[in-house]
Coordinates of C-alpha atoms and ligand atoms in Angstrom, one line a residue:
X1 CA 3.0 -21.6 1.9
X2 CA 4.7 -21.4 -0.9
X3 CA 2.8 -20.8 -4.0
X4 CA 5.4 -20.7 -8.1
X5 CA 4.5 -21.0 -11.6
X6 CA 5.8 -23.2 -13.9
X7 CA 5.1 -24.5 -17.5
X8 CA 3.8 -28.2 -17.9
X9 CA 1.5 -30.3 -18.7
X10 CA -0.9 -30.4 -15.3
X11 CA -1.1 -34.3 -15.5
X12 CA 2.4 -35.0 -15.6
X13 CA 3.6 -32.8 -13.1
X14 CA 5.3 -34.2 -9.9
X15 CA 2.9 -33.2 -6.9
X16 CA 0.7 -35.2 -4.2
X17 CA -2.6 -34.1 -6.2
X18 CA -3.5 -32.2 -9.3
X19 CA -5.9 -29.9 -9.7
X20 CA -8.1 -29.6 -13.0
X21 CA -10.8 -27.5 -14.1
X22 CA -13.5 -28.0 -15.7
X23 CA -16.4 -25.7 -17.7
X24 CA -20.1 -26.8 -17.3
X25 CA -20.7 -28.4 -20.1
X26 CA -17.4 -29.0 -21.8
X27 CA -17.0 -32.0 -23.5
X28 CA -14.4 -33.1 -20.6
X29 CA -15.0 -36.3 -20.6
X30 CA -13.7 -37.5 -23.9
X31 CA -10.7 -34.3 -23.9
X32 CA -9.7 -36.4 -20.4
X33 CA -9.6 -40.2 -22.5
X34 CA -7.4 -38.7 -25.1
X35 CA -5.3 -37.3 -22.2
X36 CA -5.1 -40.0 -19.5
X37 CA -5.6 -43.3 -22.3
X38 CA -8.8 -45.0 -22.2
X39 CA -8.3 -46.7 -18.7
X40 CA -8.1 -43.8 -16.3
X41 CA -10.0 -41.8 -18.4
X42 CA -12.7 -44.1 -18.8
X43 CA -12.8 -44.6 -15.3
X44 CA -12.9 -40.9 -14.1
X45 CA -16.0 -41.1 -16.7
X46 CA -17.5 -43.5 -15.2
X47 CA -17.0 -41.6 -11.6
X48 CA -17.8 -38.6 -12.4
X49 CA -21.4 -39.6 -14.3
X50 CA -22.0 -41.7 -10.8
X51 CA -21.3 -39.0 -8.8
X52 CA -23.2 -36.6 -11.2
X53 CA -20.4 -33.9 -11.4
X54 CA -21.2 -31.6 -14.2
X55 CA -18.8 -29.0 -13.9
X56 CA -21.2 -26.3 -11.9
X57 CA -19.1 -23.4 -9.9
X58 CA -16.9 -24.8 -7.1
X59 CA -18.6 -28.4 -7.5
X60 CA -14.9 -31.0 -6.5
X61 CA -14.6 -34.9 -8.0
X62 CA -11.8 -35.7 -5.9
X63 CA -10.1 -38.8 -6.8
X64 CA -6.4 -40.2 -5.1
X65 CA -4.5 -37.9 -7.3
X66 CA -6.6 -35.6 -8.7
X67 CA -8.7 -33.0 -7.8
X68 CA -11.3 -31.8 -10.8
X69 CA -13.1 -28.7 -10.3
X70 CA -16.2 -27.2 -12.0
X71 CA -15.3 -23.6 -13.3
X72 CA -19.1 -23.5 -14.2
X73 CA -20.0 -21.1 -17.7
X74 CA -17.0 -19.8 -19.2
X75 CA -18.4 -16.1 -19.5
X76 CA -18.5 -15.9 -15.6
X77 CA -15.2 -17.8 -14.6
X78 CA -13.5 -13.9 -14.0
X79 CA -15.6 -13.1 -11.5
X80 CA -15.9 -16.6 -9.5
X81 CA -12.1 -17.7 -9.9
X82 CA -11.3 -16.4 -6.5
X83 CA -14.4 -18.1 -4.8
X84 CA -13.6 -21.2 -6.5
X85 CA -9.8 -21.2 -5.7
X86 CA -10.6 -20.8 -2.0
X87 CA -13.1 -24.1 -2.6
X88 CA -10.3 -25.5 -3.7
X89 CA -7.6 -24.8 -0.8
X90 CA -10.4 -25.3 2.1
X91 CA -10.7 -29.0 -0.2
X92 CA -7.0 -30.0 -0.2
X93 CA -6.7 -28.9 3.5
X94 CA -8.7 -32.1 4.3
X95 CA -6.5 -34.5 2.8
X96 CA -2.8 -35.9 3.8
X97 CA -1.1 -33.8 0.7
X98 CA 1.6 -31.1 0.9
X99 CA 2.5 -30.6 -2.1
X100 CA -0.2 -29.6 -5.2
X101 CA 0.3 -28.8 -9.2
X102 CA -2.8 -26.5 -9.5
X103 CA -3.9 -25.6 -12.9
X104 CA -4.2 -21.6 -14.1
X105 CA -8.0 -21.9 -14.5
X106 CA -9.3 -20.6 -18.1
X107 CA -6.8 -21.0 -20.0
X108 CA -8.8 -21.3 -23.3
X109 CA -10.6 -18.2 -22.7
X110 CA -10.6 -15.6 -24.9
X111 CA -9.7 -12.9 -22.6
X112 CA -7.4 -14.7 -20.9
X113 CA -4.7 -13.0 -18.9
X114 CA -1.9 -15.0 -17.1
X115 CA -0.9 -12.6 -14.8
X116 CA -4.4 -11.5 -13.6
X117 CA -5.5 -15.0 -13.3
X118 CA -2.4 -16.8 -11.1
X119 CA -2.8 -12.5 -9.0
X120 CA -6.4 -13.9 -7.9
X121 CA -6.1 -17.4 -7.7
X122 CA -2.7 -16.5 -5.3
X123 CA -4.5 -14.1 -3.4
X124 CA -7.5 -16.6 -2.8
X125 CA -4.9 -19.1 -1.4
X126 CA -2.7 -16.8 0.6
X127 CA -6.1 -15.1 2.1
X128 CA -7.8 -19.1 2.8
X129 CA -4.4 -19.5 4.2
X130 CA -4.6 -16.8 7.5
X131 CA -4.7 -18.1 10.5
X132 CA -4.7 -16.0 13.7
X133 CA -2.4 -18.0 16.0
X134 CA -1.3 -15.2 18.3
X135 CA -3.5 -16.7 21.5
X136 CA -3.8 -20.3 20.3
X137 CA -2.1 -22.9 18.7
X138 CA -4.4 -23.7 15.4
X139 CA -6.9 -26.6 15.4
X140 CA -4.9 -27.8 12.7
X141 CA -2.1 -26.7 11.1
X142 CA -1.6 -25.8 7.2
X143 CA 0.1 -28.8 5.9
X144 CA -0.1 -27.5 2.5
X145 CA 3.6 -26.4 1.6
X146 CA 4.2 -26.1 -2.1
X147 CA 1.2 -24.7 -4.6
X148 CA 2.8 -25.0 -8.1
X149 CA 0.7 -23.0 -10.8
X150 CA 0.8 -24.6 -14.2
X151 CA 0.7 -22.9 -17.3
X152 CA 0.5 -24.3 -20.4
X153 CA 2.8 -21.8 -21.9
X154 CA 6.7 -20.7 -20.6
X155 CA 5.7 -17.4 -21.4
X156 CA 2.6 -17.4 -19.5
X157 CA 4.5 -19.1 -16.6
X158 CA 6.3 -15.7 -16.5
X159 CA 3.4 -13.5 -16.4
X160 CA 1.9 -15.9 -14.0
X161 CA 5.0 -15.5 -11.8
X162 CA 4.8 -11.7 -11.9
X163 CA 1.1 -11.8 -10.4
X164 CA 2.1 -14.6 -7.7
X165 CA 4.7 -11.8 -6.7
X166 CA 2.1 -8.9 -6.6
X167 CA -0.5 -11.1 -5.1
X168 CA 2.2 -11.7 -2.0
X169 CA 2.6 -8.1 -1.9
X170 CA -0.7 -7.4 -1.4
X171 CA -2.0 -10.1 0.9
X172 CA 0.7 -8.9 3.1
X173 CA -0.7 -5.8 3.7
X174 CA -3.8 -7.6 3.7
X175 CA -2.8 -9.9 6.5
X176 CA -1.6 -6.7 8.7
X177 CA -4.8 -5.0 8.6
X178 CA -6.2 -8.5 9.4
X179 CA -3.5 -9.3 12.5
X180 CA -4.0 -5.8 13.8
X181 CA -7.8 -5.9 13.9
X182 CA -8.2 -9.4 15.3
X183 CA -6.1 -8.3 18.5
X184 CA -7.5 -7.8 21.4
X185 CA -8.3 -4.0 22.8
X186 CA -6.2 -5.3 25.7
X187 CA -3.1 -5.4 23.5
X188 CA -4.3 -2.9 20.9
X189 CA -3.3 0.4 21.8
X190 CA -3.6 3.8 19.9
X191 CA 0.6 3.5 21.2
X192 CA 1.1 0.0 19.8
X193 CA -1.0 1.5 16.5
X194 CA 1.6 3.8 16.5
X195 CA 4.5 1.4 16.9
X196 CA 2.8 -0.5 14.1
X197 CA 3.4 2.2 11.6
X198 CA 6.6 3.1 13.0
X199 CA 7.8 -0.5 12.1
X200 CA 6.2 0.4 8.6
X201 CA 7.6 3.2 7.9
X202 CA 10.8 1.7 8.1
X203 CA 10.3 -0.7 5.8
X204 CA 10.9 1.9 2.8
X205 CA 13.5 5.1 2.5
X206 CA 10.5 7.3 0.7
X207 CA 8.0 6.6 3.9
X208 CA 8.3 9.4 7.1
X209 CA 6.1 9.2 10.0
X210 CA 4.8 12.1 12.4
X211 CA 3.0 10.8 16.0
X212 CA 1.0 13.6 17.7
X213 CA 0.8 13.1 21.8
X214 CA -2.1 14.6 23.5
X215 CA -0.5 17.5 24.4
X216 CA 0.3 18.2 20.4
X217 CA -3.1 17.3 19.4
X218 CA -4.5 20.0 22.0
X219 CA -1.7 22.3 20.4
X220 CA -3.9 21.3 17.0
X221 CA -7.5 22.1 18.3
X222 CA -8.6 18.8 17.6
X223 CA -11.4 19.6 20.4
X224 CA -13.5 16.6 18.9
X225 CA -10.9 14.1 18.5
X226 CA -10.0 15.2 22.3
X227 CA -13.7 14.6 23.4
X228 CA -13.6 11.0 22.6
X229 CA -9.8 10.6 24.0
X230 CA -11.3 12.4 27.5
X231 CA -12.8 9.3 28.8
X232 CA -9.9 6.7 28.5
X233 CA -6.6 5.5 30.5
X234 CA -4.6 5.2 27.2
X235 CA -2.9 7.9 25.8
X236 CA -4.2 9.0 22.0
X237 CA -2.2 8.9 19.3
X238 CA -2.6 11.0 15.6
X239 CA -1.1 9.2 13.3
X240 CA 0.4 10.5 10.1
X241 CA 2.5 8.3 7.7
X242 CA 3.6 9.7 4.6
X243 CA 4.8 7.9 1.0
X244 CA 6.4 10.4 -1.0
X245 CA 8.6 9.1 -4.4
X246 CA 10.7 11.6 -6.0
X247 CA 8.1 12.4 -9.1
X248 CA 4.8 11.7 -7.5
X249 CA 1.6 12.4 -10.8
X250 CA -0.7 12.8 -7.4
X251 CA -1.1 13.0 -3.6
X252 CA -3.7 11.2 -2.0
X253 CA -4.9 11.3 1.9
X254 CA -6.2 7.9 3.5
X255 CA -7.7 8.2 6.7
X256 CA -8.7 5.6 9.0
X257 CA -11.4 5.4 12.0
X258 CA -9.0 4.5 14.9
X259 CA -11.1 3.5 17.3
X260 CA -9.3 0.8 19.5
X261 CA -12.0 0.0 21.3
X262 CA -15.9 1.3 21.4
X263 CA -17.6 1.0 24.5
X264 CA -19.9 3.5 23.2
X265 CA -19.0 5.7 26.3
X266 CA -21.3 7.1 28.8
X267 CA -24.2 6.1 26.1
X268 CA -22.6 2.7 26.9
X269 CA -23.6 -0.3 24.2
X270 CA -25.1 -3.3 25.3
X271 CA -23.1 -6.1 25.7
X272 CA -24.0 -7.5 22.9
X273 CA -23.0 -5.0 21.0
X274 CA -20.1 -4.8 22.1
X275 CA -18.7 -8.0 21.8
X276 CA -17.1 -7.4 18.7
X277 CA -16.1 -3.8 19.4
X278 CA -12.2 -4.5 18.6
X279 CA -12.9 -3.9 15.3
X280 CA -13.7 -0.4 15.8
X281 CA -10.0 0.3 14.3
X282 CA -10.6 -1.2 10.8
X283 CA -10.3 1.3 8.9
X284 CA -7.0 2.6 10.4
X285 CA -5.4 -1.1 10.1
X286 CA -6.4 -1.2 6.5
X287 CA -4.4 2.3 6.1
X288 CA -1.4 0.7 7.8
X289 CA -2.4 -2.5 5.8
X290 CA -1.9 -0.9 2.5
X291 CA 0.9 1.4 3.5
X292 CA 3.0 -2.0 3.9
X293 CA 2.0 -3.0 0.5
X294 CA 3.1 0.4 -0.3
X295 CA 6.4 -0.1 0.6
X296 CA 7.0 -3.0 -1.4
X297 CA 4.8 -1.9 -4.7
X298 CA 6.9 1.8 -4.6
X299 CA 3.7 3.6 -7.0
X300 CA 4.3 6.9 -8.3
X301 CA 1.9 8.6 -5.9
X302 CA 2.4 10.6 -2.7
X303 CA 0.2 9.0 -0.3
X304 CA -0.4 10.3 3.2
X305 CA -2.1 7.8 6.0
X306 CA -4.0 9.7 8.7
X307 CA -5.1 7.7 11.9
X308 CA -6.9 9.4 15.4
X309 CA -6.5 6.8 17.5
X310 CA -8.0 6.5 21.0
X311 CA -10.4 4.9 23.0
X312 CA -14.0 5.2 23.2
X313 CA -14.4 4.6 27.4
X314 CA -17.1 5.9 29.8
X315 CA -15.1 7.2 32.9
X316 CA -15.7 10.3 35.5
X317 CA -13.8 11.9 32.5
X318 CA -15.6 11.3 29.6
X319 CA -17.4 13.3 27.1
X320 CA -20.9 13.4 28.3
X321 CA -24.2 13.7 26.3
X322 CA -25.1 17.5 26.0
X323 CA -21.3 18.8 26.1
X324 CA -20.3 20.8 23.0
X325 CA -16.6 20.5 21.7
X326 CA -15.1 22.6 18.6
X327 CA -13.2 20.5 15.8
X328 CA -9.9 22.1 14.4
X329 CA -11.9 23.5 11.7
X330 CA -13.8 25.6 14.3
X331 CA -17.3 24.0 13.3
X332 CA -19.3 24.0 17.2
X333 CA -20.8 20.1 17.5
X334 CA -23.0 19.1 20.8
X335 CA -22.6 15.6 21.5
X336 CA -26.0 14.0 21.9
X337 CA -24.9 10.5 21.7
X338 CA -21.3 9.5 23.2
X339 CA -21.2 5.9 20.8
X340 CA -21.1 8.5 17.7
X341 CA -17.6 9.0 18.4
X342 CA -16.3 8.0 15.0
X343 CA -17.6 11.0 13.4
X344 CA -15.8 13.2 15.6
X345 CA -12.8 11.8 15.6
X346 CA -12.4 11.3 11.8
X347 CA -14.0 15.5 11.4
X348 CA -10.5 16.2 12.7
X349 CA -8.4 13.6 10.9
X350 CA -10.5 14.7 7.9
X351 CA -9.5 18.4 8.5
X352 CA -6.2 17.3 9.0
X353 CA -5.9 15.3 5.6
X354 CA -7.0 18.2 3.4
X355 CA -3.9 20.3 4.5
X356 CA -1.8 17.9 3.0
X357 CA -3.1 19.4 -0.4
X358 CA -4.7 16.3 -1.8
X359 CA -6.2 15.7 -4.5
X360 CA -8.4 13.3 -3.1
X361 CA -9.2 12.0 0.0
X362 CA -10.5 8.8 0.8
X363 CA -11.7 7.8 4.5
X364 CA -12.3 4.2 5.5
X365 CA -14.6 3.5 8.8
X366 CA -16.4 1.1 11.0
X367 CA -18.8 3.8 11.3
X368 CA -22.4 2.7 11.5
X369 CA -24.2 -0.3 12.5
X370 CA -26.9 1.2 10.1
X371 CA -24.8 0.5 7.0
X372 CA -25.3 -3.4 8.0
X373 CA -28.8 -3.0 8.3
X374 CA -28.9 -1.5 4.9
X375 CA -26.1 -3.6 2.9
X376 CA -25.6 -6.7 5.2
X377 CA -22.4 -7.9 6.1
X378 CA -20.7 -8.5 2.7
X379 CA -21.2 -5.3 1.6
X380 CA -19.3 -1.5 2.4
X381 CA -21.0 1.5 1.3
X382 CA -19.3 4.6 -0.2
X383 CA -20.8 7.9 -0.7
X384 CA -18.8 10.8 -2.2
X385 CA -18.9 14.3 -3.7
X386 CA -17.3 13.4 -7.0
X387 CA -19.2 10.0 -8.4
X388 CA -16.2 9.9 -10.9
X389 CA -14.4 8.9 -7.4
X390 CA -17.1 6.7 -6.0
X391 CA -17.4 4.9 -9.4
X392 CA -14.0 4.1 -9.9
X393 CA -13.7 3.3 -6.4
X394 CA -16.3 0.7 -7.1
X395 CA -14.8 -0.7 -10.1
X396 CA -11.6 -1.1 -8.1
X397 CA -14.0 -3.1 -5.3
X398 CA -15.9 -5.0 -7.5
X399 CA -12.4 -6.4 -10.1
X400 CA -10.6 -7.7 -7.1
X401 CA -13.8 -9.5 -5.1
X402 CA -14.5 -6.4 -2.3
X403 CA -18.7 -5.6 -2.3
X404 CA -19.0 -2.2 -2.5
X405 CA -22.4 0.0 -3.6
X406 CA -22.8 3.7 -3.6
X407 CA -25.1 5.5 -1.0
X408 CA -26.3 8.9 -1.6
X409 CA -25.5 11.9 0.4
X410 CA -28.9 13.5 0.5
X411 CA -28.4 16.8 0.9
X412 CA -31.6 17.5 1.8
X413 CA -31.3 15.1 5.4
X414 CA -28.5 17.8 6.3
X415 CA -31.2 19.5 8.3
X416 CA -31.2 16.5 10.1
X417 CA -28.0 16.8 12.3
X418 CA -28.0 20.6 12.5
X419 CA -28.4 21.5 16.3
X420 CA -30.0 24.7 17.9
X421 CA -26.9 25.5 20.4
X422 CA -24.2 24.3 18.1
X423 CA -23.3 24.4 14.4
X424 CA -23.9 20.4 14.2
X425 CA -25.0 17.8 16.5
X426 CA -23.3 14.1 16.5
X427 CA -26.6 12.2 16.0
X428 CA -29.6 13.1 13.7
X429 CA -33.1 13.8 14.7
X430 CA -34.6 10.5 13.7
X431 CA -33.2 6.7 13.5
X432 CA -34.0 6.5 9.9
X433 CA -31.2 6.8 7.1
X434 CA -28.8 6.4 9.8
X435 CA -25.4 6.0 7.3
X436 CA -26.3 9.0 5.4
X437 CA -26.9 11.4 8.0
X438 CA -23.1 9.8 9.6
X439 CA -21.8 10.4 5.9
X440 CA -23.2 14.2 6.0
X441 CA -21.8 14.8 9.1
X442 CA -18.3 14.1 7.5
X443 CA -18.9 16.3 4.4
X444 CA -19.0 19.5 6.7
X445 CA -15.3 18.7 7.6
X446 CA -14.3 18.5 3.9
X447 CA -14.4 21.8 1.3
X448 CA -16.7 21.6 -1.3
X449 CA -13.6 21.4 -3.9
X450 CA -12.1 18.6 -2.2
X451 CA -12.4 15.4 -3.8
X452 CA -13.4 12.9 -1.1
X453 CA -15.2 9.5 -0.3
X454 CA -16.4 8.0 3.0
X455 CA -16.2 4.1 2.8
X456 CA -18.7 3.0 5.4
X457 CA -16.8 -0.8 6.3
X458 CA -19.0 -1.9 9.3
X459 CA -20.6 -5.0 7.9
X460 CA -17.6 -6.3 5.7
X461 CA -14.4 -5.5 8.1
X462 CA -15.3 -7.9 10.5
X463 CA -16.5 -11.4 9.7
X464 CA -19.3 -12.7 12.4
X465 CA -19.5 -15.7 9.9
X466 CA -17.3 -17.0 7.2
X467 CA -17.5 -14.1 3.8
X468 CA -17.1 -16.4 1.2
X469 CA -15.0 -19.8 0.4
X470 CA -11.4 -17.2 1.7
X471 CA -12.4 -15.6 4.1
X472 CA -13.6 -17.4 7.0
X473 CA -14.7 -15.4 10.4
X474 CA -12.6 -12.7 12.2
X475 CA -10.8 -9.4 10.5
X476 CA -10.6 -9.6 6.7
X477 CA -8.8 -6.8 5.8
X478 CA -10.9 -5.0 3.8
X479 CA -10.3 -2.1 2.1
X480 CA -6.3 -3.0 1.6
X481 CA -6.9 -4.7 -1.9
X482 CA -9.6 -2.2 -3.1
X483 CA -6.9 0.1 -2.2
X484 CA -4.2 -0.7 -4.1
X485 CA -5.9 -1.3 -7.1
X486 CA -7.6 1.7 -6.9
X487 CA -4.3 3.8 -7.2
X488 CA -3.1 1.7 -10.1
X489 CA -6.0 3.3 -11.9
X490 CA -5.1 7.3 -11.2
Ligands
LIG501 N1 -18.5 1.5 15.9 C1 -19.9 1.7 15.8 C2 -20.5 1.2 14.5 C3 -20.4 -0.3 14.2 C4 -21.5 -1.1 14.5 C5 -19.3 -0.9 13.7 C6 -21.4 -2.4 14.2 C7 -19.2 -2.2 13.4 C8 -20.3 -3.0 13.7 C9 -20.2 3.2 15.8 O1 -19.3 4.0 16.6 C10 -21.5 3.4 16.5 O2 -21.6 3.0 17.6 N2 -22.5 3.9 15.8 C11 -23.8 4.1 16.3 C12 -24.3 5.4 15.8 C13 -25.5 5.9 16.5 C14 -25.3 6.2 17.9 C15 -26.0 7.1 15.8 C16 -24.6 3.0 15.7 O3 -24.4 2.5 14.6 O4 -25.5 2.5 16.5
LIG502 ZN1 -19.7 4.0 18.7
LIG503 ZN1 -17.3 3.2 16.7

């Protein structure tokens, strides 16, 4: 699909359908006589009082030609824009039309912003857009070709064109992460992770790339890393995949859970639970996600992507409940529960990431089933030791449409995971509090100086029902967006 800007006047452009928006309780009706003459106008008025359109959020008076949309009050259009744009594609993918004039919505507003209006509405489209096809043809095809954005103004046409740009930058990376996740285990190696960000890396001159075998990781001490890896036929894989410009201002570490599939291991899940295990690798595909947007947005920030990729399998080999292994930062942890195998890979990834001198590090992971319980499915939780990092992590999240909410990490429930025979144990004492006890667990593989956040993405990586009106079931990516904006703020 391909989505332009252009200057015009949205009901004279060329296109199979226009699309129009509307505030609640604008005086439309009359603006739309004086546009279209008193016929058409006075028809659509006619219409749209039968069909008792009044311009609430996402509410569509679709007419031959013509699509009008309700943008709802004008105050909250910002934060409903994407919502409503995806409205609008799911809408025009039920009628014969291939070509669309699509109006910049809010263009009156005060606050106003070309660019970061046609950035959202494009991303909203290009995300409505994914389809998964690798395993089966689509029910039906995207027959939507051409998505022209109309501003009233050349000049805003230009801006508008520069965020159509970034917004295909970032979906890109968006769609990776979303690709990668939505593969199958069978096809999903920690080895084809790695090929993935081999391909990456060659997409830019400033990226490098550094694989670590198993022999190399043993060579490492990543003896909790290794635990996990013990149980499964396919080889491991640590991933590092560097960004480094010429004048970097920071350097920031990225790790991902890599977890290509979960069984849960000799504490084996229930098949239920399992189902859906694929996903156990979000977090890394969003890191390979946004180092392909990397590549094409070249920021002035050293970034390093860190990924311990294996398998979580039950086998004759496997890690068993009771065994204790020693990270590479020689903290002892017993192993009481084999499914809480995230933590112990990312202890060494997270080890791993703070020799890389950053100054922050940021970990993204399908760790808990507990943050569902707590936030739902829409929502990731983030718990740091620096809430300057948390909040503006947030603020990132909540500007470009990714639910995120802080959790706390209670020092006090440290006691919790602190084992008699071993420095830590994998699992706390109790069931309660769950995501906080996984999120302490992390902390005592990170220095007390380090800057660091743990972004808990088990409910919002992978969608068991559609998200919202652009993001429909399957991977979504998440993380890759939040991301990107993020580092456009240091
Ligand atoms: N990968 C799971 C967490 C998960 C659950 C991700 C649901 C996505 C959706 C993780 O490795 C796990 O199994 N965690 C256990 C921890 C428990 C054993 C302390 C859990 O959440 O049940
Ligand atoms: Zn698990
Ligand atoms: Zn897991």
């Amino acid at each position: 699909m391909n989505i332009t800007s252009q200057k015009g006047d949205i009901l004279k452009t060329e296109a199979d359908i226009r699309v129009v928006g509307i505030y609640e309780g604008e005086d439309w009706e009359n603006a739309f006589i004086s546009r279209l003459g008193e016929e058409t106008g006075g028809k659509l008025k006619v219409n749209a009082r039968k069909r008792e359109f009044e311009g609430k959020t996402g509410q569509i008076l679709s007419f031959p030609e013509l699509l009008i949309v309700g943008l709802g009050k004008q105050e909250a259009l910002s934060k409903s824009l994407r919502e409503i744009t995806g409205l609008v594609y799911g809408h025009l993918q039920n009628l014969p039309v291939t070509h669309v004039a699509l109006e910049l919505f809010g263009e009156d507003d005060d606050a106003y912003d070309p660019q970061a209006t046609a950035q959202a509405m494009a991303e909203a489209l290009l995300l409505a857009s994914y389809q998964f096809d690798t395993y089966k043809k689509p029910k039906r095809k995207n027959i939507v070709e051409e998505i022209i954005l109309i501003a009233e103004d050349g000049r805003d046409a230009l801006k508008a064109q520069k965020g159509i740009e970034k917004a295909e930058m970032i979906i890109d990376g968006v769609t990776v992460a979303r690709d990668l996740v939505n593969t199958p285990a069978q096809d999903m190696s920690p080895i084809r992770l790695a090929q993935t960000a081999e391909k990456i890396a060659k997409l830019c001159p400033d990226m490098r790339l550094r694989i670590f075998n198993r022999e190399q990781i043993e060579k490492k001490n990543m003896g909790a890393f290794l635990a996990v890896a013990q149980g499964s036929e396919s080889e491991p894989r640590l991933i590092h995949i560097i960004y480094k410009p010429e004048k970097a201002k920071k350097i920031i570490a990225i790790v991902g859970k890599g977890i290509t599939f979960d069984s849960g291991g000799l504490s084996l899940k229930p098949a239920n639970a399992m189902q859906s295990m694929k996903c156990d690798m979000a977090g890394s595909a969003s890191v390979l996600g946004f180092f392909a947007t990397i590549a094409r947005i070249k920021p002035n920030i050293e970034i390093h992507g860190i990924i311990a990729a294996t398998d979580n399998m039950p086998s004759a080999k496997a890690m068993k409940p009771g065994d204790i292994v020693r990270a590479s930062n020689k903290k002892t942890i017993e192993i009481l529960n084999t499914d809480a195998e995230g933590r112990l890979t990312l202890a060494d990834a997270l080890v791993y990431a703070q020799k890389q001198n950053p100054d922050y590090i940021i970990d993204l992971a399908t760790l808990t089933g507990a943050c569902v319980v707590a936030l739902g499915e829409e929502i990731a939780g983030v718990m740091s030791n620096d809430s300057d990092l948390a909040h503006s992590l947030i603020s990132s999240a909540t500007s470009i449409g990714e639910e995120l909410w802080e959790l706390p990490l209670f020092a006090r429930y440290s006691k919790l995971i602190e084992s008699e025979i071993a420095d830590l144990q994998n699992i706390a004492t109790t069931p309660y509090g769950g995501t906080l006890t996984a999120g302490l667990f992390l902390k005592e593989f990170v220095e007390d100086d380090q800057k660091w956040a743990h972004i808990d993405i088990a409910g919002p990586a992978f969608a068991e029902r559609p998200l919202s009106s652009y993001l429909g079931k399957g991977a979504t990516g998440y993380g890759v967006r939040t991301l990107v904006k993020w580092i456009e703020s240091l």
